[in-house]
Amino acid sequence: MRILVVEDEPKIARAIADGLVAAGYEVVVADTGEDGFFRFFSKPFDLVVLDWMLPGRDGIEILETIRAQGHATPVLLLTAKDAVEDRVRGLDAGADDYLVKPFAFPELEARIRALLRRAPVGQQDQLTVGALELDVQTRRVTCDGRAVTLTLREFDVLRYLMQHAGHIVSREMLAKDIWDETERATPLDNVIDVHMARLRKKLDADLIVTVRGVGFVLRVGASS
């Protein structure tokens, strides 16, 4: 089980990570909102432990974005805010559970076990960005209600762009995460550009924007 811990207080982050690793979980730690946001959309996680107050993007903003893009990954929200209205706001934003600081690690672990037990299997699968809809399980893609046929690689590229919608995706990111090319020993820029060209032909041509010398952006508000 892979758990993402987004916590900017080093002592708390280390204590959570050490305890979860000792319990047999694979743990990735992010110490800012931006880093947590990037890591969540880079690789799949089974659960997220998310601090509310973070530098950069705060926990609520991250949580709302995760839910808006169709991800059902369980999220345990950590905060020092203990007022009823704060609890309601966190849950309304999409948190599955809420834990007030300071807390005992056994309680955190128990809540994580409970969330993982009731987490729906294979659900992080419906992505929607503007007129685009993608189903990970059936590998079905529609654009403005029109079914779009994609190759396996085109599907993977589009899914990655949708997971990072509104943010620049570099060729290096695509080479590493889609083609598993970590050393960049084999230039993939031309291959990546061909796949982008094919996707533009099959989708609304204006959906994918090239940022010269940097990468690509899937436009969040675009529609055909």
Tab-separated table of N, CA and C in Angstrom, residues 35-194:
chain	number	residue	atom	x	y	z
A	35	ASP	N	4.415	20.459	-3.945
A	35	ASP	CA	5.072	19.155	-4.074
A	35	ASP	C	4.060	18.032	-3.899
A	36	GLY	N	3.164	18.178	-2.914
A	36	GLY	CA	2.142	17.159	-2.699
A	36	GLY	C	1.221	17.023	-3.892
A	37	PHE	N	0.823	18.157	-4.459
A	37	PHE	CA	-0.042	18.155	-5.630
A	37	PHE	C	0.633	17.428	-6.795
A	38	PHE	N	1.901	17.760	-7.044
A	38	PHE	CA	2.638	17.140	-8.149
A	38	PHE	C	2.784	15.642	-7.929
A	39	ARG	N	3.155	15.243	-6.720
A	39	ARG	CA	3.373	13.826	-6.454
A	39	ARG	C	2.080	13.023	-6.589
A	40	PHE	N	0.970	13.587	-6.136
A	40	PHE	CA	-0.301	12.868	-6.241
A	40	PHE	C	-0.646	12.570	-7.691
A	41	PHE	N	-0.435	13.544	-8.563
A	41	PHE	CA	-0.802	13.367	-9.958
A	41	PHE	C	0.299	12.721	-10.792
A	42	SER	N	1.426	12.399	-10.169
A	42	SER	CA	2.503	11.730	-10.885
A	42	SER	C	2.406	10.216	-10.799
A	43	LYS	N	2.021	9.705	-9.645
A	43	LYS	CA	1.954	8.264	-9.421
A	43	LYS	C	0.711	7.940	-8.601
A	44	PRO	N	0.158	6.734	-8.755
A	44	PRO	CA	-1.030	6.378	-7.976
A	44	PRO	C	-0.706	6.107	-6.513
A	45	PHE	N	-1.602	6.518	-5.622
A	45	PHE	CA	-1.488	6.247	-4.193
A	45	PHE	C	-2.785	5.603	-3.703
A	46	ASP	N	-2.664	4.803	-2.644
A	46	ASP	CA	-3.839	4.156	-2.062
A	46	ASP	C	-4.528	5.050	-1.045
A	47	LEU	N	-3.783	6.018	-0.490
A	47	LEU	CA	-4.350	6.915	0.513
A	47	LEU	C	-3.443	8.139	0.641
A	48	VAL	N	-4.056	9.270	1.028
A	48	VAL	CA	-3.302	10.506	1.253
A	48	VAL	C	-3.566	11.005	2.667
A	49	VAL	N	-2.480	11.289	3.399
A	49	VAL	CA	-2.558	11.992	4.680
A	49	VAL	C	-2.188	13.436	4.379
A	50	LEU	N	-3.154	14.339	4.532
A	50	LEU	CA	-3.010	15.701	4.005
A	50	LEU	C	-3.196	16.745	5.095
A	51	ASP	N	-2.154	17.541	5.340
A	51	ASP	CA	-2.256	18.645	6.289
A	51	ASP	C	-3.064	19.779	5.669
A	52	TRP	N	-3.870	20.459	6.485
A	52	TRP	CA	-4.689	21.557	5.985
A	52	TRP	C	-3.818	22.775	5.671
A	53	MET	N	-3.005	23.202	6.641
A	53	MET	CA	-2.213	24.417	6.501
A	53	MET	C	-0.856	24.076	5.896
A	54	LEU	N	-0.652	24.480	4.648
A	54	LEU	CA	0.580	24.169	3.928
A	54	LEU	C	1.083	25.406	3.196
A	55	PRO	N	2.396	25.530	3.021
A	55	PRO	CA	2.909	26.600	2.166
A	55	PRO	C	2.550	26.322	0.713
A	56	GLY	N	2.267	27.379	-0.033
A	56	GLY	CA	1.821	27.180	-1.417
A	56	GLY	C	0.347	26.828	-1.428
A	57	ARG	N	-0.004	25.793	-2.129
A	57	ARG	CA	-1.389	25.315	-2.132
A	57	ARG	C	-1.720	24.772	-0.748
A	58	ASP	N	-2.863	25.151	-0.185
A	58	ASP	CA	-3.227	24.560	1.102
A	58	ASP	C	-3.970	23.246	0.884
A	59	GLY	N	-4.183	22.515	1.959
A	59	GLY	CA	-4.775	21.186	1.855
A	59	GLY	C	-6.162	21.181	1.248
A	60	ILE	N	-6.962	22.185	1.576
A	60	ILE	CA	-8.325	22.235	1.044
A	60	ILE	C	-8.303	22.430	-0.464
A	61	GLU	N	-7.416	23.290	-0.949
A	61	GLU	CA	-7.320	23.518	-2.394
A	61	GLU	C	-6.897	22.235	-3.116
A	62	ILE	N	-5.910	21.535	-2.547
A	62	ILE	CA	-5.481	20.267	-3.139
A	62	ILE	C	-6.618	19.269	-3.141
A	63	LEU	N	-7.302	19.163	-2.026
A	63	LEU	CA	-8.398	18.206	-1.891
A	63	LEU	C	-9.514	18.485	-2.889
A	64	GLU	N	-9.900	19.738	-3.008
A	64	GLU	CA	-10.973	20.089	-3.943
A	64	GLU	C	-10.581	19.775	-5.383
A	65	THR	N	-9.311	19.998	-5.730
A	65	THR	CA	-8.846	19.691	-7.082
A	65	THR	C	-8.862	18.189	-7.343
A	66	ILE	N	-8.412	17.417	-6.367
A	66	ILE	CA	-8.422	15.954	-6.484
A	66	ILE	C	-9.836	15.447	-6.758
A	67	ARG	N	-10.781	15.936	-5.987
A	67	ARG	CA	-12.171	15.476	-6.151
A	67	ARG	C	-12.785	15.997	-7.446
A	68	ALA	N	-12.465	17.229	-7.820
A	68	ALA	CA	-13.026	17.805	-9.046
A	68	ALA	C	-12.600	17.031	-10.272
A	69	GLN	N	-11.424	16.394	-10.212
A	69	GLN	CA	-10.922	15.631	-11.356
A	69	GLN	C	-11.299	14.157	-11.268
A	70	GLY	N	-12.181	13.806	-10.351
A	70	GLY	CA	-12.753	12.465	-10.334
A	70	GLY	C	-11.998	11.424	-9.550
A	71	HIS	N	-11.003	11.823	-8.756
A	71	HIS	CA	-10.226	10.848	-7.990
A	71	HIS	C	-10.934	10.524	-6.675
A	72	ALA	N	-11.081	9.232	-6.392
A	72	ALA	CA	-11.755	8.790	-5.172
A	72	ALA	C	-10.772	8.289	-4.125
A	73	THR	N	-9.486	8.552	-4.304
A	73	THR	CA	-8.477	8.122	-3.345
A	73	THR	C	-8.830	8.620	-1.946
A	74	PRO	N	-8.827	7.742	-0.928
A	74	PRO	CA	-9.150	8.194	0.432
A	74	PRO	C	-8.175	9.264	0.914
A	75	VAL	N	-8.711	10.295	1.566
A	75	VAL	CA	-7.894	11.390	2.094
A	75	VAL	C	-8.219	11.595	3.568
A	76	LEU	N	-7.183	11.517	4.403
A	76	LEU	CA	-7.292	11.813	5.828
A	76	LEU	C	-6.715	13.198	6.056
A	77	LEU	N	-7.546	14.138	6.490
A	77	LEU	CA	-7.140	15.531	6.645
A	77	LEU	C	-6.625	15.762	8.062
A	78	LEU	N	-5.438	16.353	8.163
A	78	LEU	CA	-4.849	16.705	9.459
A	78	LEU	C	-4.927	18.214	9.647
A	79	THR	N	-5.303	18.659	10.860
A	79	THR	CA	-5.387	20.086	11.103
A	79	THR	C	-5.418	20.397	12.582
A	80	ALA	N	-5.020	21.619	12.909
A	80	ALA	CA	-5.141	22.105	14.278
A	80	ALA	C	-6.495	22.764	14.490
A	81	LYS	N	-7.262	22.923	13.414
A	81	LYS	CA	-8.580	23.560	13.498
A	81	LYS	C	-9.586	22.567	14.081
A	82	ASP	N	-10.213	22.934	15.189
A	82	ASP	CA	-11.091	21.980	15.883
A	82	ASP	C	-12.541	22.444	15.952
A	83	ALA	N	-12.851	23.595	15.359
A	83	ALA	CA	-14.224	24.095	15.392
A	83	ALA	C	-15.119	23.247	14.494
A	84	VAL	N	-16.396	23.168	14.832
A	84	VAL	CA	-17.340	22.364	14.066
A	84	VAL	C	-17.384	22.825	12.613
A	85	GLU	N	-17.383	24.145	12.406
A	85	GLU	CA	-17.465	24.649	11.028
A	85	GLU	C	-16.237	24.251	10.214
A	86	ASP	N	-15.084	24.143	10.869
A	86	ASP	CA	-13.881	23.708	10.166
A	86	ASP	C	-13.981	22.240	9.773
A	87	ARG	N	-14.496	21.416	10.668
A	87	ARG	CA	-14.684	19.999	10.349
A	87	ARG	C	-15.641	19.848	9.165
A	88	VAL	N	-16.727	20.615	9.204
A	88	VAL	CA	-17.706	20.550	8.125
A	88	VAL	C	-17.080	20.984	6.803
A	89	ARG	N	-16.283	22.059	6.843
A	89	ARG	CA	-15.651	22.537	5.612
A	89	ARG	C	-14.713	21.471	5.038
A	90	GLY	N	-13.931	20.833	5.903
A	90	GLY	CA	-13.018	19.801	5.433
A	90	GLY	C	-13.736	18.625	4.807
A	91	LEU	N	-14.801	18.178	5.445
A	91	LEU	CA	-15.560	17.044	4.925
A	91	LEU	C	-16.295	17.424	3.639
A	92	ASP	N	-16.829	18.643	3.595
A	92	ASP	CA	-17.520	19.091	2.386
A	92	ASP	C	-16.556	19.217	1.210
A	93	ALA	N	-15.278	19.500	1.492
A	93	ALA	CA	-14.282	19.615	0.423
A	93	ALA	C	-13.913	18.249	-0.141
A	94	GLY	N	-14.287	17.179	0.578
A	94	GLY	CA	-14.019	15.844	0.052
A	94	GLY	C	-13.181	14.952	0.937
A	95	ALA	N	-12.851	15.401	2.153
A	95	ALA	CA	-12.069	14.561	3.058
A	95	ALA	C	-12.900	13.350	3.478
A	96	ASP	N	-12.238	12.199	3.586
A	96	ASP	CA	-12.913	10.997	4.054
A	96	ASP	C	-12.900	10.894	5.575
A	97	ASP	N	-11.924	11.530	6.208
A	97	ASP	CA	-11.833	11.546	7.661
A	97	ASP	C	-11.019	12.762	8.066
A	98	TYR	N	-11.042	13.055	9.367
A	98	TYR	CA	-10.510	14.308	9.881
A	98	TYR	C	-9.853	14.008	11.212
A	99	LEU	N	-8.595	14.416	11.396
A	99	LEU	CA	-7.885	14.163	12.647
A	99	LEU	C	-7.256	15.463	13.129
A	100	VAL	N	-7.551	15.817	14.385
A	100	VAL	CA	-7.086	17.084	14.942
A	100	VAL	C	-5.735	16.889	15.627
A	101	LYS	N	-4.801	17.809	15.353
A	101	LYS	CA	-3.498	17.818	16.021
A	101	LYS	C	-3.640	18.412	17.422
A	102	PRO	N	-2.853	17.938	18.384
A	102	PRO	CA	-1.942	16.780	18.330
A	102	PRO	C	-2.735	15.476	18.436
A	103	PHE	N	-2.196	14.426	17.880
A	103	PHE	CA	-2.869	13.140	17.900
A	103	PHE	C	-1.854	12.052	18.235
A	104	ALA	N	-2.360	10.923	18.668
A	104	ALA	CA	-1.501	9.775	18.946
A	104	ALA	C	-1.373	8.944	17.676
A	105	PHE	N	-0.173	8.457	17.407
A	105	PHE	CA	0.036	7.693	16.174
A	105	PHE	C	-0.890	6.477	16.064
A	106	PRO	N	-1.141	5.716	17.147
A	106	PRO	CA	-2.054	4.568	17.013
A	106	PRO	C	-3.438	4.960	16.483
A	107	GLU	N	-3.906	6.162	16.855
A	107	GLU	CA	-5.201	6.605	16.327
A	107	GLU	C	-5.097	6.898	14.833
A	108	LEU	N	-4.018	7.551	14.417
A	108	LEU	CA	-3.806	7.806	12.996
A	108	LEU	C	-3.777	6.494	12.215
A	109	GLU	N	-3.024	5.526	12.715
A	109	GLU	CA	-2.916	4.243	12.020
A	109	GLU	C	-4.256	3.539	11.956
A	110	ALA	N	-5.038	3.604	13.038
A	110	ALA	CA	-6.353	2.959	13.056
A	110	ALA	C	-7.282	3.594	12.034
A	111	ARG	N	-7.230	4.907	11.913
A	111	ARG	CA	-8.091	5.589	10.935
A	111	ARG	C	-7.671	5.257	9.508
A	112	ILE	N	-6.365	5.140	9.285
A	112	ILE	CA	-5.875	4.757	7.960
A	112	ILE	C	-6.349	3.350	7.608
A	113	ARG	N	-6.244	2.424	8.550
A	113	ARG	CA	-6.717	1.049	8.299
A	113	ARG	C	-8.198	1.042	7.957
A	114	ALA	N	-8.980	1.853	8.675
A	114	ALA	CA	-10.422	1.900	8.421
A	114	ALA	C	-10.720	2.447	7.029
A	115	LEU	N	-10.001	3.498	6.635
A	115	LEU	CA	-10.222	4.082	5.306
A	115	LEU	C	-9.827	3.110	4.203
A	116	LEU	N	-8.730	2.398	4.387
A	116	LEU	CA	-8.282	1.451	3.363
A	116	LEU	C	-9.233	0.262	3.251
A	117	ARG	N	-9.841	-0.123	4.360
A	117	ARG	CA	-10.792	-1.249	4.318
A	117	ARG	C	-12.019	-0.895	3.501
A	118	ARG	N	-12.460	0.348	3.607
A	118	ARG	CA	-13.699	0.702	2.909
A	118	ARG	C	-13.459	1.400	1.579
A	119	ALA	N	-12.180	1.563	1.218
A	119	ALA	CA	-11.877	2.220	-0.058
A	119	ALA	C	-12.362	1.375	-1.216
A	120	PRO	N	-13.098	1.947	-2.184
A	120	PRO	CA	-13.544	1.189	-3.345
A	120	PRO	C	-12.374	0.728	-4.190
A	121	VAL	N	-12.415	-0.509	-4.638
A	121	VAL	CA	-11.322	-1.077	-5.420
A	121	VAL	C	-11.297	-0.483	-6.818
A	122	GLY	N	-10.108	-0.067	-7.215
A	122	GLY	CA	-9.903	0.380	-8.595
A	122	GLY	C	-10.589	1.656	-8.968
A	123	GLN	N	-10.949	2.496	-8.001
A	123	GLN	CA	-11.692	3.681	-8.330
A	123	GLN	C	-10.775	4.872	-8.429
A	124	GLN	N	-10.260	5.403	-9.127
A	124	GLN	CA	-9.477	6.599	-9.332
A	124	GLN	C	-9.449	6.683	-10.841
A	125	ASP	N	-10.646	6.458	-11.370
A	125	ASP	CA	-10.670	5.996	-12.740
A	125	ASP	C	-11.460	6.874	-13.683
A	126	GLN	N	-12.284	7.743	-13.136
A	126	GLN	CA	-13.070	8.620	-13.994
A	126	GLN	C	-12.430	9.995	-13.991
A	127	LEU	N	-11.852	10.395	-15.113
A	127	LEU	CA	-11.242	11.714	-15.228
A	127	LEU	C	-12.081	12.565	-16.170
A	128	THR	N	-12.352	13.793	-15.746
A	128	THR	CA	-13.119	14.712	-16.575
A	128	THR	C	-12.415	16.058	-16.601
A	129	VAL	N	-12.117	16.544	-17.783
A	129	VAL	CA	-11.505	17.861	-17.957
A	129	VAL	C	-12.215	18.535	-19.120
A	130	GLY	N	-13.012	19.543	-18.813
A	130	GLY	CA	-13.774	20.207	-19.856
A	130	GLY	C	-14.671	19.229	-20.593
A	131	ALA	N	-14.526	19.166	-21.922
A	131	ALA	CA	-15.354	18.268	-22.738
A	131	ALA	C	-14.811	16.857	-22.784
A	132	LEU	N	-13.656	16.626	-22.163
A	132	LEU	CA	-13.020	15.313	-22.199
A	132	LEU	C	-13.442	14.447	-21.021
A	133	GLU	N	-13.738	13.183	-21.296
A	133	GLU	CA	-14.014	12.209	-20.245
A	133	GLU	C	-13.214	10.946	-20.541
A	134	LEU	N	-12.585	10.401	-19.508
A	134	LEU	CA	-11.743	9.219	-19.671
A	134	LEU	C	-12.039	8.227	-18.559
A	135	ASP	N	-12.268	6.981	-18.934
A	135	ASP	CA	-12.519	5.896	-17.978
A	135	ASP	C	-11.322	4.956	-18.004
A	136	VAL	N	-10.600	4.892	-16.876
A	136	VAL	CA	-9.381	4.088	-16.818
A	136	VAL	C	-9.683	2.606	-16.955
A	137	GLN	N	-10.768	2.143	-16.344
A	137	GLN	CA	-11.070	0.720	-16.344
A	137	GLN	C	-11.471	0.210	-17.732
A	138	THR	N	-12.333	0.942	-18.416
A	138	THR	CA	-12.806	0.493	-19.731
A	138	THR	C	-11.938	1.046	-20.864
A	139	ARG	N	-11.047	1.991	-20.515
A	139	ARG	CA	-10.194	2.678	-21.498
A	139	ARG	C	-11.047	3.370	-22.562
A	140	ARG	N	-12.151	3.902	-22.128
A	140	ARG	CA	-13.060	4.612	-23.029
A	140	ARG	C	-12.834	6.115	-22.896
A	141	VAL	N	-12.754	6.797	-24.020
A	141	VAL	CA	-12.546	8.242	-24.041
A	141	VAL	C	-13.644	8.884	-24.875
A	142	THR	N	-14.217	9.958	-24.370
A	142	THR	CA	-15.167	10.741	-25.158
A	142	THR	C	-14.745	12.202	-25.136
A	143	CYS	N	-15.016	12.890	-26.228
A	143	CYS	CA	-14.736	14.320	-26.337
A	143	CYS	C	-16.017	15.006	-26.780
A	144	ASP	N	-16.594	15.773	-25.882
A	144	ASP	CA	-17.869	16.438	-26.159
A	144	ASP	C	-18.941	15.409	-26.535
A	145	GLY	N	-18.914	14.266	-25.833
A	145	GLY	CA	-19.899	13.213	-26.065
A	145	GLY	C	-19.580	12.278	-27.202
A	146	ARG	N	-18.530	12.554	-27.960
A	146	ARG	CA	-18.137	11.731	-29.106
A	146	ARG	C	-17.075	10.732	-28.696
A	147	ALA	N	-17.291	9.449	-28.989
A	147	ALA	CA	-16.315	8.422	-28.655
A	147	ALA	C	-15.039	8.618	-29.477
A	148	VAL	N	-13.882	8.479	-28.814
A	148	VAL	CA	-12.589	8.666	-29.461
A	148	VAL	C	-11.783	7.380	-29.314
A	149	THR	N	-11.301	6.862	-30.428
A	149	THR	CA	-10.486	5.645	-30.406
A	149	THR	C	-9.012	6.010	-30.344
A	150	LEU	N	-8.330	5.490	-29.311
A	150	LEU	CA	-6.922	5.788	-29.113
A	150	LEU	C	-6.105	4.500	-29.032
A	151	THR	N	-4.848	4.591	-29.429
A	151	THR	CA	-3.941	3.475	-29.201
A	151	THR	C	-3.625	3.417	-27.701
A	152	LEU	N	-2.994	2.337	-27.258
A	152	LEU	CA	-2.654	2.198	-25.845
A	152	LEU	C	-1.758	3.344	-25.381
A	153	ARG	N	-0.771	3.692	-26.187
A	153	ARG	CA	0.146	4.745	-25.797
A	153	ARG	C	-0.529	6.106	-25.820
A	154	GLU	N	-1.359	6.359	-26.815
A	154	GLU	CA	-2.094	7.624	-26.861
A	154	GLU	C	-2.978	7.768	-25.631
A	155	PHE	N	-3.610	6.666	-25.229
A	155	PHE	CA	-4.463	6.689	-24.042
A	155	PHE	C	-3.642	7.061	-22.810
A	156	ASP	N	-2.470	6.443	-22.657
A	156	ASP	CA	-1.628	6.716	-21.493
A	156	ASP	C	-1.170	8.171	-21.463
A	157	VAL	N	-0.833	8.702	-22.637
A	157	VAL	CA	-0.403	10.099	-22.708
A	157	VAL	C	-1.558	11.032	-22.335
A	158	LEU	N	-2.736	10.767	-22.880
A	158	LEU	CA	-3.888	11.611	-22.576
A	158	LEU	C	-4.246	11.542	-21.093
A	159	ARG	N	-4.222	10.352	-20.541
A	159	ARG	CA	-4.510	10.213	-19.113
A	159	ARG	C	-3.537	11.051	-18.285
A	160	TYR	N	-2.275	11.011	-18.638
A	160	TYR	CA	-1.259	11.774	-17.919
A	160	TYR	C	-1.516	13.272	-18.036
A	161	LEU	N	-1.851	13.717	-19.233
A	161	LEU	CA	-2.164	15.134	-19.424
A	161	LEU	C	-3.377	15.546	-18.605
A	162	MET	N	-4.390	14.681	-18.544
A	162	MET	CA	-5.592	14.996	-17.778
A	162	MET	C	-5.297	15.034	-16.283
A	163	GLN	N	-4.421	14.168	-15.822
A	163	GLN	CA	-4.041	14.178	-14.413
A	163	GLN	C	-3.282	15.441	-14.038
A	164	HIS	N	-2.656	16.074	-15.031
A	164	HIS	CA	-1.908	17.314	-14.796
A	164	HIS	C	-2.584	18.503	-15.473
A	165	ALA	N	-3.873	18.412	-15.699
A	165	ALA	CA	-4.592	19.435	-16.460
A	165	ALA	C	-4.331	20.839	-15.902
A	166	GLY	N	-4.059	21.769	-16.825
A	166	GLY	CA	-3.799	23.144	-16.431
A	166	GLY	C	-2.365	23.410	-16.036
A	167	HIS	N	-1.530	22.371	-16.020
A	167	HIS	CA	-0.136	22.518	-15.630
A	167	HIS	C	0.759	21.993	-16.748
A	168	ILE	N	1.941	22.573	-16.845
A	168	ILE	CA	2.863	22.164	-17.903
A	168	ILE	C	3.390	20.759	-17.646
A	169	VAL	N	3.332	19.927	-18.677
A	169	VAL	CA	3.919	18.588	-18.654
A	169	VAL	C	5.117	18.616	-19.593
A	170	SER	N	6.294	18.406	-19.067
A	170	SER	CA	7.498	18.474	-19.892
A	170	SER	C	7.702	17.165	-20.648
A	171	ARG	N	8.523	17.239	-21.684
A	171	ARG	CA	8.878	16.014	-22.410
A	171	ARG	C	9.638	15.047	-21.503
A	172	GLU	N	10.426	15.598	-20.582
A	172	GLU	CA	11.157	14.751	-19.644
A	172	GLU	C	10.191	13.956	-18.759
A	173	MET	N	9.131	14.597	-18.298
A	173	MET	CA	8.129	13.916	-17.476
A	173	MET	C	7.472	12.785	-18.254
A	174	LEU	N	7.112	13.069	-19.502
A	174	LEU	CA	6.470	12.044	-20.321
A	174	LEU	C	7.428	10.886	-20.601
A	175	ALA	N	8.681	11.215	-20.903
A	175	ALA	CA	9.660	10.166	-21.188
A	175	ALA	C	9.845	9.259	-19.982
A	176	LYS	N	9.886	9.854	-18.806
A	176	LYS	CA	10.122	9.079	-17.583
A	176	LYS	C	8.893	8.284	-17.161
A	177	ASP	N	7.730	8.933	-17.138
A	177	ASP	CA	6.547	8.314	-16.549
A	177	ASP	C	5.703	7.501	-17.528
A	178	ILE	N	5.787	7.784	-18.809
A	178	ILE	CA	5.011	7.034	-19.798
A	178	ILE	C	5.879	6.017	-20.531
A	179	TRP	N	7.078	6.443	-20.924
A	179	TRP	CA	7.962	5.540	-21.670
A	179	TRP	C	9.003	4.838	-20.770
A	180	ASP	N	8.995	5.172	-19.480
A	180	ASP	CA	9.957	4.577	-18.523
A	180	ASP	C	11.401	4.796	-18.933
A	181	GLU	N	11.664	5.911	-19.575
A	181	GLU	CA	13.018	6.244	-20.009
A	181	GLU	C	13.615	7.195	-18.982
A	182	THR	N	14.375	6.653	-18.023
A	182	THR	CA	14.889	7.475	-16.930
A	182	THR	C	16.201	8.158	-17.279
A	183	GLU	N	16.992	7.552	-18.147
A	183	GLU	CA	18.317	8.094	-18.435
A	183	GLU	C	18.324	9.023	-19.641
A	184	ARG	N	17.227	9.061	-20.376
A	184	ARG	CA	17.144	9.845	-21.602
A	184	ARG	C	18.245	9.453	-22.578
A	185	ALA	N	18.644	8.162	-22.542
A	185	ALA	CA	19.694	7.679	-23.448
A	185	ALA	C	19.201	7.692	-24.888
A	186	THR	N	17.899	7.438	-25.064
A	186	THR	CA	17.299	7.439	-26.392
A	186	THR	C	16.394	8.657	-26.521
A	187	PRO	N	16.708	9.595	-27.401
A	187	PRO	CA	15.861	10.784	-27.536
A	187	PRO	C	14.433	10.392	-27.919
A	188	LEU	N	13.475	10.913	-27.158
A	188	LEU	CA	12.077	10.574	-27.416
A	188	LEU	C	11.269	11.790	-27.867
A	189	ASP	N	11.917	12.944	-28.021
A	189	ASP	CA	11.159	14.155	-28.326
A	189	ASP	C	10.314	14.000	-29.583
A	190	ASN	N	10.880	13.434	-30.634
A	190	ASN	CA	10.125	13.278	-31.882
A	190	ASN	C	8.950	12.320	-31.702
A	191	VAL	N	9.179	11.241	-30.967
A	191	VAL	CA	8.103	10.277	-30.707
A	191	VAL	C	6.973	10.934	-29.921
A	192	ILE	N	7.345	11.704	-28.895
A	192	ILE	CA	6.346	12.391	-28.084
A	192	ILE	C	5.566	13.392	-28.935
A	193	ASP	N	6.260	14.136	-29.772
A	193	ASP	CA	5.590	15.124	-30.623
A	193	ASP	C	4.610	14.467	-31.594
A	194	VAL	N	4.964	13.289	-32.099
A	194	VAL	CA	4.064	12.555	-32.999
A	194	VAL	C	2.786	12.164	-32.258
